[in-house]
């Protein structure tokens, strides 16, 4: 039987992966070829999707990007035996985009069958968990401290401190919660992990539970990820049946179970306390802190809440040791981060690298520069890093290294690692208006600075775009941004100023009275 890999990843499916898989199945049947279709995750080289791999003599040979109409030609070229074809890529792991990466979190994504727990174990899965099952909780937390791991969801808070605080909290019940509400524009690493290597998320949650003394965990998944929901549900059910979740796991005497819950689509539920309210069945609004979730979280119990990449980063740390992980990175930003490239760029996709690479290098060496230009200018105009409320840097700032502290000095944040590249057709004024408008649309309404301030900011930006009282409105916007930053209850209102002020600072000419009015398309 010939094994053929066709991704089930959302991006791949949107580009026709389901139709390609169906066409391969149909033509194989017509040609009396005995095949097995494996729906794997994406390797993250999205310009090659749909990427089809065929296993020949124990090695996988890739073809891409494959459309449904290309399948017949692949059969004519004898692709089932690795035949030559214009779409033949060869060994995907040898493609420089992938070969130059340092994959710790994503080492199995694209490689394994995400629905098969035996495949996960075959490729090193649960190695870390086996070690943790016989280790003391203090030793697990100590490894996290040695690693220097900080939260990958955006706050960059030292993970070991959160683990220690949850462990030290005295209560009869504790929880582990996985924040899978990945809502930032230009981010997709959580989704890729959930669709491509779900058992690693379960393993990371179990490691956290062993460290803090929890017996129950919840995954809070955004509703826009139906494929991830299907894959994660399968992983949880299979893990229970095979003794990796439930009671007396692998005869260790340890108990831990995981439940999947789907959110209602609110962006602010990415904030941990709003997420907990939603998980409890309440309206997804932000809680006042303190108390913090580590002391009073889900159902009022101590809760260790981490995002997906934070959890899966714990797996290689326990597997290989915190000091080995801590050797990677730059400054106080240790380990690797899955950066996600999108926008006006030739080669969009996921790139996992140690912190410290410059923005320019990741755009040029991996992204390949601009894909197209409306005005003939081939250079990058601006890059947005850190989601819809992230910092906007000009082409003059691209030599800045990607690390938490450096971006803080710029007035921004790396956030979830999303990098959106834009050309000269992008308008700084329109982007500033979008930041205010986005905040207004997504505000939970709990605090006045966010609820009202964002709307007033959007109104002033509309006046600036129309050329009305530009200088006066810019002064008011700066004052408004200061108020929102200092007095908003959570980061939604608190960092709306980041994109606005960075655009005013880095593209001042576009905000001057003399600048030609931008005509909305």
Short mmCIF file of C-alpha atoms in Angstrom, two decimals, residues 98-351:
data_model
loop_
_atom_site.label_atom_id
_atom_site.label_comp_id
_atom_site.label_asym_id
_atom_site.label_seq_id
_atom_site.Cartn_x
_atom_site.Cartn_y
_atom_site.Cartn_z
CA UNK A 98 12.28 24.69 6.53
CA UNK A 99 15.88 23.49 6.85
CA UNK A 100 17.06 26.81 8.34
CA UNK A 101 14.51 26.71 11.16
CA UNK A 102 14.99 25.50 14.74
CA UNK A 103 11.87 23.48 15.31
CA UNK A 104 11.14 22.45 18.89
CA UNK A 105 7.41 23.09 19.20
CA UNK A 106 6.68 22.24 15.56
CA UNK A 107 9.11 19.36 15.08
CA UNK A 108 6.25 16.91 14.41
CA UNK A 109 3.76 19.21 12.66
CA UNK A 110 3.54 18.04 9.04
CA UNK A 111 5.46 14.88 9.86
CA UNK A 112 2.93 12.86 11.85
CA UNK A 113 -0.68 11.80 11.45
CA UNK A 114 -2.45 14.05 14.01
CA UNK A 115 -5.21 11.48 14.46
CA UNK A 116 -2.83 8.63 15.36
CA UNK A 117 -1.45 8.47 18.91
CA UNK A 118 0.92 5.62 17.95
CA UNK A 119 2.52 7.88 15.33
CA UNK A 120 2.95 10.55 18.01
CA UNK A 121 4.66 8.08 20.33
CA UNK A 122 6.78 6.70 17.48
CA UNK A 123 8.20 10.21 16.94
CA UNK A 124 9.06 10.85 20.59
CA UNK A 125 5.68 11.78 21.99
CA UNK A 126 5.15 11.45 25.77
CA UNK A 127 8.88 11.15 26.41
CA UNK A 128 8.71 14.26 28.59
CA UNK A 129 5.56 13.06 30.33
CA UNK A 130 7.12 9.72 31.24
CA UNK A 131 9.96 11.58 32.94
CA UNK A 132 7.55 13.95 34.69
CA UNK A 133 5.35 11.17 36.06
CA UNK A 134 8.19 10.05 38.34
CA UNK A 135 9.58 13.53 39.09
CA UNK A 136 8.82 15.88 41.96
CA UNK A 137 6.71 18.94 41.10
CA UNK A 138 9.49 21.21 42.39
CA UNK A 139 11.95 19.73 39.90
CA UNK A 140 9.58 20.40 36.99
CA UNK A 141 9.21 24.04 38.03
CA UNK A 142 12.98 24.32 38.46
CA UNK A 143 13.48 23.14 34.87
CA UNK A 144 11.07 25.87 33.72
CA UNK A 145 13.09 28.42 35.68
CA UNK A 146 16.34 27.23 34.08
CA UNK A 147 14.75 27.44 30.62
CA UNK A 148 13.79 31.12 30.90
CA UNK A 149 10.44 30.34 29.22
CA UNK A 150 8.06 33.28 29.18
CA UNK A 151 4.43 33.29 28.13
CA UNK A 152 4.09 33.13 24.36
CA UNK A 153 0.60 34.62 24.36
CA UNK A 154 1.92 38.18 24.46
CA UNK A 155 2.42 39.10 28.11
CA UNK A 156 5.85 37.39 28.26
CA UNK A 157 5.46 36.66 31.98
CA UNK A 158 7.97 34.09 33.35
CA UNK A 159 6.19 30.74 33.18
CA UNK A 160 7.85 29.24 36.23
CA UNK A 161 6.47 32.01 38.46
CA UNK A 162 2.93 31.23 37.35
CA UNK A 163 3.52 27.52 37.98
CA UNK A 164 5.03 28.17 41.40
CA UNK A 165 2.19 30.47 42.47
CA UNK A 166 -0.45 27.92 41.43
CA UNK A 167 1.40 25.10 43.18
CA UNK A 168 1.73 27.14 46.38
CA UNK A 169 -1.96 28.07 46.44
CA UNK A 170 -3.76 26.03 49.11
CA UNK A 171 -7.04 24.54 47.88
CA UNK A 172 -8.75 21.19 47.47
CA UNK A 173 -9.01 21.59 43.70
CA UNK A 174 -6.90 23.20 40.97
CA UNK A 175 -7.22 23.54 37.20
CA UNK A 176 -5.09 23.82 34.09
CA UNK A 177 -6.56 25.92 31.27
CA UNK A 178 -5.28 26.12 27.71
CA UNK A 179 -5.98 29.48 26.07
CA UNK A 180 -6.74 28.49 22.47
CA UNK A 181 -8.57 31.73 21.65
CA UNK A 182 -6.05 32.81 19.02
CA UNK A 183 -7.67 36.00 17.74
CA UNK A 184 -4.86 38.28 16.54
CA UNK A 185 -4.76 39.05 12.84
CA UNK A 186 -1.79 37.42 11.16
CA UNK A 187 -1.46 34.65 13.76
CA UNK A 188 -2.05 30.95 13.16
CA UNK A 189 0.55 29.01 15.15
CA UNK A 190 -1.97 27.77 17.74
CA UNK A 191 -4.29 26.59 14.98
CA UNK A 192 -1.49 24.79 13.16
CA UNK A 193 -0.46 23.05 16.37
CA UNK A 194 -4.03 22.00 17.19
CA UNK A 195 -4.55 20.65 13.69
CA UNK A 196 -1.10 19.13 13.21
CA UNK A 197 0.09 17.82 16.61
CA UNK A 198 -2.77 17.85 19.14
CA UNK A 199 -1.24 15.24 21.47
CA UNK A 200 1.61 17.65 22.22
CA UNK A 201 -0.92 20.13 23.61
CA UNK A 202 -2.35 17.41 25.85
CA UNK A 203 1.16 16.48 26.97
CA UNK A 204 1.99 20.10 27.79
CA UNK A 205 -1.21 20.43 29.83
CA UNK A 206 -0.44 17.23 31.74
CA UNK A 207 3.09 18.45 32.52
CA UNK A 208 1.57 21.65 33.90
CA UNK A 209 -0.91 19.66 35.98
CA UNK A 210 1.88 17.57 37.50
CA UNK A 211 3.80 20.73 38.39
CA UNK A 212 0.91 22.52 40.12
CA UNK A 213 -1.12 19.59 41.50
CA UNK A 214 -4.19 19.75 39.25
CA UNK A 215 -6.38 16.83 38.20
CA UNK A 216 -8.51 18.51 35.57
CA UNK A 217 -7.90 20.69 32.53
CA UNK A 218 -9.88 22.66 29.97
CA UNK A 219 -9.08 23.76 26.44
CA UNK A 220 -10.88 26.98 25.49
CA UNK A 221 -11.02 26.89 21.68
CA UNK A 222 -12.14 29.72 19.44
CA UNK A 223 -15.26 28.88 17.45
CA UNK A 224 -13.63 29.79 14.12
CA UNK A 225 -11.42 26.66 14.24
CA UNK A 226 -13.73 23.74 13.30
CA UNK A 227 -10.93 21.50 12.02
CA UNK A 228 -8.90 21.98 15.20
CA UNK A 229 -12.05 21.15 17.17
CA UNK A 230 -12.43 17.86 15.33
CA UNK A 231 -8.77 16.91 15.70
CA UNK A 232 -8.58 17.87 19.38
CA UNK A 233 -11.77 15.98 20.23
CA UNK A 234 -10.30 12.91 18.57
CA UNK A 235 -7.01 13.32 20.45
CA UNK A 236 -8.76 13.61 23.83
CA UNK A 237 -10.94 10.55 23.17
CA UNK A 238 -8.01 8.46 21.92
CA UNK A 239 -5.82 9.53 24.85
CA UNK A 240 -8.53 8.41 27.28
CA UNK A 241 -8.96 5.05 25.56
CA UNK A 242 -5.23 4.36 25.54
CA UNK A 243 -4.65 5.34 29.16
CA UNK A 244 -2.92 8.70 28.67
CA UNK A 245 -5.83 10.63 30.18
CA UNK A 246 -8.19 9.72 33.00
CA UNK A 247 -7.47 7.83 36.22
CA UNK A 248 -4.24 6.02 37.15
CA UNK A 249 -2.56 7.11 33.93
CA UNK A 250 -0.11 4.50 32.65
CA UNK A 251 -0.31 2.84 36.11
CA UNK A 252 1.38 5.88 37.65
CA UNK A 253 -1.28 6.56 40.27
CA UNK A 254 -1.73 10.04 38.74
CA UNK A 255 -5.11 11.32 37.51
CA UNK A 256 -5.74 13.99 34.90
CA UNK A 257 -8.50 14.60 32.37
CA UNK A 258 -9.10 17.30 29.75
CA UNK A 259 -12.33 18.82 28.44
CA UNK A 260 -12.77 20.86 25.26
CA UNK A 261 -14.96 23.95 25.30
CA UNK A 262 -15.70 26.24 22.35
CA UNK A 263 -15.89 30.02 22.81
CA UNK A 264 -18.49 32.35 21.34
CA UNK A 265 -16.12 34.38 19.16
CA UNK A 266 -15.21 37.35 21.37
CA UNK A 267 -11.72 38.79 20.81
CA UNK A 268 -11.48 39.99 24.41
CA UNK A 269 -11.85 36.38 25.59
CA UNK A 270 -8.19 36.01 24.74
CA UNK A 271 -7.64 37.95 27.97
CA UNK A 272 -7.33 35.37 30.73
CA UNK A 273 -10.03 36.58 33.10
CA UNK A 274 -12.58 37.17 30.33
CA UNK A 275 -11.77 33.66 29.09
CA UNK A 276 -12.45 32.23 32.56
CA UNK A 277 -15.79 34.04 32.77
CA UNK A 278 -16.77 32.64 29.37
CA UNK A 279 -15.59 29.16 30.38
CA UNK A 280 -17.86 29.35 33.42
CA UNK A 281 -20.83 30.18 31.18
CA UNK A 282 -20.85 33.89 31.95
CA UNK A 283 -20.53 36.89 29.67
CA UNK A 284 -16.93 37.23 28.49
CA UNK A 285 -15.97 40.40 30.34
CA UNK A 286 -12.72 41.26 32.08
CA UNK A 287 -12.37 40.73 35.83
CA UNK A 288 -10.63 43.16 38.13
CA UNK A 289 -7.20 41.88 39.23
CA UNK A 290 -6.22 40.98 41.91
CA UNK A 291 -7.17 38.29 42.69
CA UNK A 292 -5.17 36.66 39.93
CA UNK A 293 -6.16 33.33 38.33
CA UNK A 294 -3.30 31.52 40.07
CA UNK A 295 -5.14 32.22 43.33
CA UNK A 296 -8.76 32.48 42.25
CA UNK A 297 -9.34 31.39 38.69
CA UNK A 298 -11.77 28.91 37.14
CA UNK A 299 -14.77 28.35 39.45
CA UNK A 300 -12.88 30.33 42.08
CA UNK A 301 -10.07 27.74 42.26
CA UNK A 302 -6.30 28.20 41.66
CA UNK A 303 -5.73 27.96 37.91
CA UNK A 304 -2.61 27.69 35.75
CA UNK A 305 -3.64 29.32 32.48
CA UNK A 306 -1.28 29.26 29.49
CA UNK A 307 -1.66 29.69 25.76
CA UNK A 308 -0.99 26.84 23.34
CA UNK A 309 2.63 27.64 22.45
CA UNK A 310 3.56 28.18 26.10
CA UNK A 311 2.22 24.71 26.92
CA UNK A 312 3.91 22.86 24.06
CA UNK A 313 7.18 24.69 24.78
CA UNK A 314 7.24 22.90 28.13
CA UNK A 315 7.53 19.53 26.39
CA UNK A 316 11.08 19.96 24.95
CA UNK A 317 12.12 21.70 28.19
CA UNK A 318 11.28 18.64 30.30
CA UNK A 319 12.46 16.28 27.58
CA UNK A 320 15.93 17.79 27.08
CA UNK A 321 16.36 19.95 30.19
CA UNK A 322 15.73 23.59 30.91
CA UNK A 323 19.36 24.63 30.55
CA UNK A 324 19.55 23.26 27.00
CA UNK A 325 16.44 25.24 26.06
CA UNK A 326 17.79 28.35 27.78
CA UNK A 327 20.92 28.33 25.61
CA UNK A 328 18.75 29.40 22.68
CA UNK A 329 17.56 32.95 22.28
CA UNK A 330 18.65 36.52 22.84
CA UNK A 331 19.00 38.51 26.06
CA UNK A 332 16.17 37.62 28.43
CA UNK A 333 14.13 36.16 25.59
CA UNK A 334 15.05 32.49 25.71
CA UNK A 335 14.15 29.58 23.49
CA UNK A 336 12.30 29.66 20.19
CA UNK A 337 9.22 31.44 18.94
CA UNK A 338 6.99 30.44 16.01
CA UNK A 339 6.86 33.62 13.93
CA UNK A 340 4.00 33.80 11.46
CA UNK A 341 4.60 35.63 8.18
CA UNK A 342 1.71 37.04 6.18
CA UNK A 343 0.57 40.07 4.22
CA UNK A 344 2.19 41.34 1.03
CA UNK A 345 4.97 38.78 1.00
CA UNK A 346 6.14 36.09 -1.41
CA UNK A 347 6.49 33.21 1.01
CA UNK A 348 3.96 33.35 3.80
CA UNK A 349 4.00 30.71 6.49
CA UNK A 350 5.33 29.68 9.87
CA UNK A 351 8.97 30.06 10.89
#
